Amino acid sequence: MSIVGWIVVALLFVLILWLGFALIALIRTQAGLRARIEDLEALIAPVRLAGGLPVGRSAPDWDIATSDGGSLAAASLAGTRHVLLFADTSCAACDDVVPAAIEAAADGTLPPVVVIAREGDAPLPTSWVGPWTGVEHGDEASGAFEVEVSPHLFVIDEGGAIVAQGGAATLADVEALVREARGIQVLPEVDDG
């Protein structure tokens, strides 16, 4: 073999060796990213699953006092798919989620959103005021829905059944739960007693 042949073989050997090391580095990076993603998912999952009546149950009746001095009840949304969004005025995540959800419902990207503010001392922020926003009486609504964290939402279908539920730290969480509700088949309600 000529000297040019040996140089070509040596260059090919170096190229293959370099590609091997590059592949090993890529595999290590991917494994590190996968571990980070799993850690983030583990942190997020408890927020989405904490408390609330389970999917498949009939939504309890509720009644809230609206900001204009009137009232709004579950019966006024009978036969329509809608979202119940429970929020606290002292909750930082609620300050982001509630106005974004109201705006998305007004734009038609979400079904109608009913904001049920949990009773507290603080008045409703002006950014929370929407066509279906009010304050519950005591903890009647949040107690009936077994809400433990805020913001917490329920997607109610046209038949009055809960088709998705969970905590929502961002508008993306709200949108994900609404998308999830589209694929839910509601099972008959089981008597716990």
CSV table of C-alpha atoms in Angstrom, one decimal:
chain,number,residue,atom,x,y,z
A,1,MET,CA,0.0,0.0,0.0
A,2,SER,CA,1.3,3.5,-0.8
A,3,ILE,CA,1.8,6.3,1.6
A,4,VAL,CA,-1.4,8.0,0.4
A,5,GLY,CA,-3.3,4.8,1.1
A,6,TRP,CA,-2.0,4.7,4.7
A,7,ILE,CA,-2.9,8.3,5.2
A,8,VAL,CA,-6.4,7.7,3.9
A,9,VAL,CA,-6.8,4.6,6.3
A,10,ALA,CA,-5.4,6.7,9.2
A,11,LEU,CA,-7.9,9.5,8.5
A,12,LEU,CA,-10.8,7.1,8.2
A,13,PHE,CA,-9.7,5.5,11.5
A,14,VAL,CA,-9.6,9.0,13.2
A,15,LEU,CA,-13.0,9.9,11.7
A,16,ILE,CA,-14.6,6.6,13.0
A,17,LEU,CA,-13.0,7.1,16.4
A,18,TRP,CA,-14.3,10.7,16.6
A,19,LEU,CA,-17.8,9.6,15.5
A,20,GLY,CA,-17.8,6.9,18.2
A,21,PHE,CA,-16.9,9.4,20.9
A,22,ALA,CA,-19.5,11.9,19.6
A,23,LEU,CA,-22.1,9.1,19.7
A,24,ILE,CA,-21.2,8.2,23.3
A,25,ALA,CA,-21.4,11.9,24.3
A,26,LEU,CA,-24.9,12.2,22.7
A,27,ILE,CA,-26.1,9.1,24.5
A,28,ARG,CA,-24.9,10.4,27.8
A,29,THR,CA,-26.6,13.8,27.2
A,30,GLN,CA,-29.9,12.1,26.3
A,31,ALA,CA,-29.8,9.9,29.4
A,32,GLY,CA,-29.2,13.1,31.5
A,33,LEU,CA,-32.0,14.9,29.9
A,34,ARG,CA,-34.4,11.9,30.3
A,35,ALA,CA,-33.5,11.9,34.1
A,36,ARG,CA,-34.2,15.6,34.3
A,37,ILE,CA,-37.6,15.2,32.5
A,38,GLU,CA,-38.6,12.4,34.9
A,39,ASP,CA,-37.7,14.6,37.9
A,40,LEU,CA,-39.8,17.4,36.6
A,41,GLU,CA,-42.7,15.1,35.8
A,42,ALA,CA,-42.5,13.8,39.4
A,43,LEU,CA,-42.7,17.3,40.7
A,44,ILE,CA,-45.7,18.3,38.5
A,45,ALA,CA,-47.8,15.1,38.9
A,46,PRO,CA,-48.9,15.6,42.6
A,47,VAL,CA,-50.1,19.1,41.8
A,48,ARG,CA,-52.4,17.9,39.0
A,49,LEU,CA,-53.8,14.9,41.0
A,50,ALA,CA,-54.4,16.4,44.5
A,51,GLY,CA,-58.0,16.1,45.8
A,52,GLY,CA,-61.3,16.6,44.0
A,53,LEU,CA,-64.2,14.4,43.1
A,54,PRO,CA,-63.1,11.7,40.6
A,55,VAL,CA,-63.8,11.6,36.9
A,56,GLY,CA,-67.1,9.9,36.1
A,57,ARG,CA,-69.0,11.3,39.0
A,58,SER,CA,-72.0,13.6,38.5
A,59,ALA,CA,-71.1,17.2,39.3
A,60,PRO,CA,-72.8,18.4,42.5
A,61,ASP,CA,-75.0,21.4,42.4
A,62,TRP,CA,-73.4,24.7,43.3
A,63,ASP,CA,-74.5,28.4,43.7
A,64,ILE,CA,-72.2,31.4,43.9
A,65,ALA,CA,-72.7,35.1,44.5
A,66,THR,CA,-71.6,37.1,41.4
A,67,SER,CA,-69.7,40.4,41.6
A,68,ASP,CA,-72.8,42.3,40.3
A,69,GLY,CA,-74.8,41.3,43.3
A,70,GLY,CA,-76.7,38.5,41.6
A,71,SER,CA,-76.1,34.7,41.7
A,72,LEU,CA,-75.1,31.9,39.4
A,73,ALA,CA,-76.0,28.3,39.8
A,74,ALA,CA,-75.1,25.0,38.2
A,75,ALA,CA,-78.6,24.8,36.6
A,76,SER,CA,-77.7,27.9,34.4
A,77,LEU,CA,-75.1,25.8,32.6
A,78,ALA,CA,-77.0,22.6,32.3
A,79,GLY,CA,-76.6,20.9,28.9
A,80,THR,CA,-73.3,22.7,28.1
A,81,ARG,CA,-69.7,21.6,28.5
A,82,HIS,CA,-68.0,24.0,30.9
A,83,VAL,CA,-65.1,24.4,33.2
A,84,LEU,CA,-65.3,25.1,37.0
A,85,LEU,CA,-62.2,26.8,38.2
A,86,PHE,CA,-61.8,27.1,42.0
A,87,ALA,CA,-59.4,29.8,43.1
A,88,ASP,CA,-58.2,31.7,46.1
A,89,THR,CA,-57.4,35.4,46.1
A,90,SER,CA,-54.3,34.7,48.2
A,91,CYS,CA,-53.0,32.2,45.6
A,92,ALA,CA,-50.1,33.4,43.4
A,93,ALA,CA,-50.8,30.8,40.7
A,94,CYS,CA,-54.5,31.8,40.6
A,95,ASP,CA,-53.5,35.4,39.7
A,96,ASP,CA,-52.0,34.0,36.4
A,97,VAL,CA,-54.4,31.1,35.7
A,98,VAL,CA,-57.8,32.8,36.3
A,99,PRO,CA,-57.4,35.9,34.0
A,100,ALA,CA,-55.8,33.7,31.3
A,101,ALA,CA,-58.7,31.1,31.5
A,102,ILE,CA,-61.3,33.8,31.4
A,103,GLU,CA,-59.7,35.3,28.3
A,104,ALA,CA,-59.3,31.9,26.6
A,105,ALA,CA,-63.0,31.2,27.2
A,106,ALA,CA,-63.9,34.6,25.7
A,107,ASP,CA,-61.8,33.8,22.7
A,108,GLY,CA,-63.5,30.5,22.3
A,109,THR,CA,-60.3,28.4,22.8
A,110,LEU,CA,-61.8,27.0,26.1
A,111,PRO,CA,-65.4,26.1,26.9
A,112,PRO,CA,-67.2,28.6,29.2
A,113,VAL,CA,-65.2,29.0,32.4
A,114,VAL,CA,-66.9,29.5,35.8
A,115,VAL,CA,-64.6,31.0,38.4
A,116,ILE,CA,-65.6,30.1,41.9
A,117,ALA,CA,-63.6,32.1,44.3
A,118,ARG,CA,-63.2,30.5,47.7
A,119,GLU,CA,-64.6,32.8,50.3
A,120,GLY,CA,-62.0,35.0,51.9
A,121,ASP,CA,-61.4,38.5,53.2
A,122,ALA,CA,-59.9,40.0,50.0
A,123,PRO,CA,-62.1,41.3,47.3
A,124,LEU,CA,-61.9,39.7,43.8
A,125,PRO,CA,-59.2,41.2,41.7
A,126,THR,CA,-60.6,43.1,38.7
A,127,SER,CA,-58.7,40.7,36.3
A,128,TRP,CA,-60.9,37.9,37.7
A,129,VAL,CA,-64.2,39.5,36.8
A,130,GLY,CA,-65.8,37.7,34.0
A,131,PRO,CA,-69.3,36.7,32.8
A,132,TRP,CA,-69.3,33.7,35.2
A,133,THR,CA,-67.3,34.8,38.2
A,134,GLY,CA,-68.4,34.7,41.8
A,135,VAL,CA,-67.7,33.9,45.4
A,136,GLU,CA,-69.0,30.7,47.0
A,137,HIS,CA,-71.1,30.8,50.2
A,138,GLY,CA,-68.8,29.5,52.9
A,139,ASP,CA,-67.2,26.4,51.5
A,140,GLU,CA,-70.3,24.8,50.0
A,141,ALA,CA,-69.1,24.5,46.5
A,142,SER,CA,-65.4,23.6,47.2
A,143,GLY,CA,-66.5,21.2,49.9
A,144,ALA,CA,-69.0,19.5,47.6
A,145,PHE,CA,-66.3,19.1,45.0
A,146,GLU,CA,-63.7,18.1,47.6
A,147,VAL,CA,-61.3,20.8,46.5
A,148,GLU,CA,-58.0,20.8,48.5
A,149,VAL,CA,-55.7,23.0,46.4
A,150,SER,CA,-56.1,26.1,44.3
A,151,PRO,CA,-56.3,26.6,41.4
A,152,HIS,CA,-58.3,23.4,40.8
A,153,LEU,CA,-60.6,22.8,37.9
A,154,PHE,CA,-63.2,20.4,36.8
A,155,VAL,CA,-64.4,19.9,33.2
A,156,ILE,CA,-68.1,19.1,33.2
A,157,ASP,CA,-69.7,17.6,30.1
A,158,GLU,CA,-73.2,18.3,28.6
A,159,GLY,CA,-74.7,15.6,30.8
A,160,GLY,CA,-73.4,17.1,34.1
A,161,ALA,CA,-70.6,14.5,34.6
A,162,ILE,CA,-67.0,15.3,35.6
A,163,VAL,CA,-64.8,14.3,32.6
A,164,ALA,CA,-61.5,15.7,33.8
A,165,GLN,CA,-60.2,17.3,37.0
A,166,GLY,CA,-57.0,18.4,38.6
A,167,GLY,CA,-54.8,21.2,39.9
A,168,ALA,CA,-53.7,23.8,37.3
A,169,ALA,CA,-50.6,25.9,37.9
A,170,THR,CA,-50.7,27.4,34.3
A,171,LEU,CA,-53.1,28.0,31.5
A,172,ALA,CA,-51.3,25.1,29.7
A,173,ASP,CA,-52.4,22.8,32.5
A,174,VAL,CA,-56.0,24.0,32.1
A,175,GLU,CA,-55.8,23.4,28.3
A,176,ALA,CA,-54.3,20.0,28.8
A,177,LEU,CA,-57.1,19.0,31.2
A,178,VAL,CA,-59.7,20.2,28.7
A,179,ARG,CA,-58.0,18.2,25.9
A,180,GLU,CA,-57.9,15.2,28.2
A,181,ALA,CA,-61.6,15.5,28.8
A,182,ARG,CA,-62.4,15.0,25.1
A,183,GLY,CA,-61.2,11.4,25.2
A,184,ILE,CA,-62.9,10.4,28.5
A,185,GLN,CA,-65.7,7.8,28.5
A,186,VAL,CA,-67.8,8.5,31.5
A,187,LEU,CA,-68.6,5.4,33.5
A,188,PRO,CA,-71.8,4.9,35.5
A,189,GLU,CA,-71.6,6.5,39.0
A,190,VAL,CA,-70.9,4.0,41.8
A,191,ASP,CA,-72.6,4.3,45.1
A,192,ASP,CA,-69.9,4.6,47.8
A,193,GLY,CA,-72.3,3.6,50.6
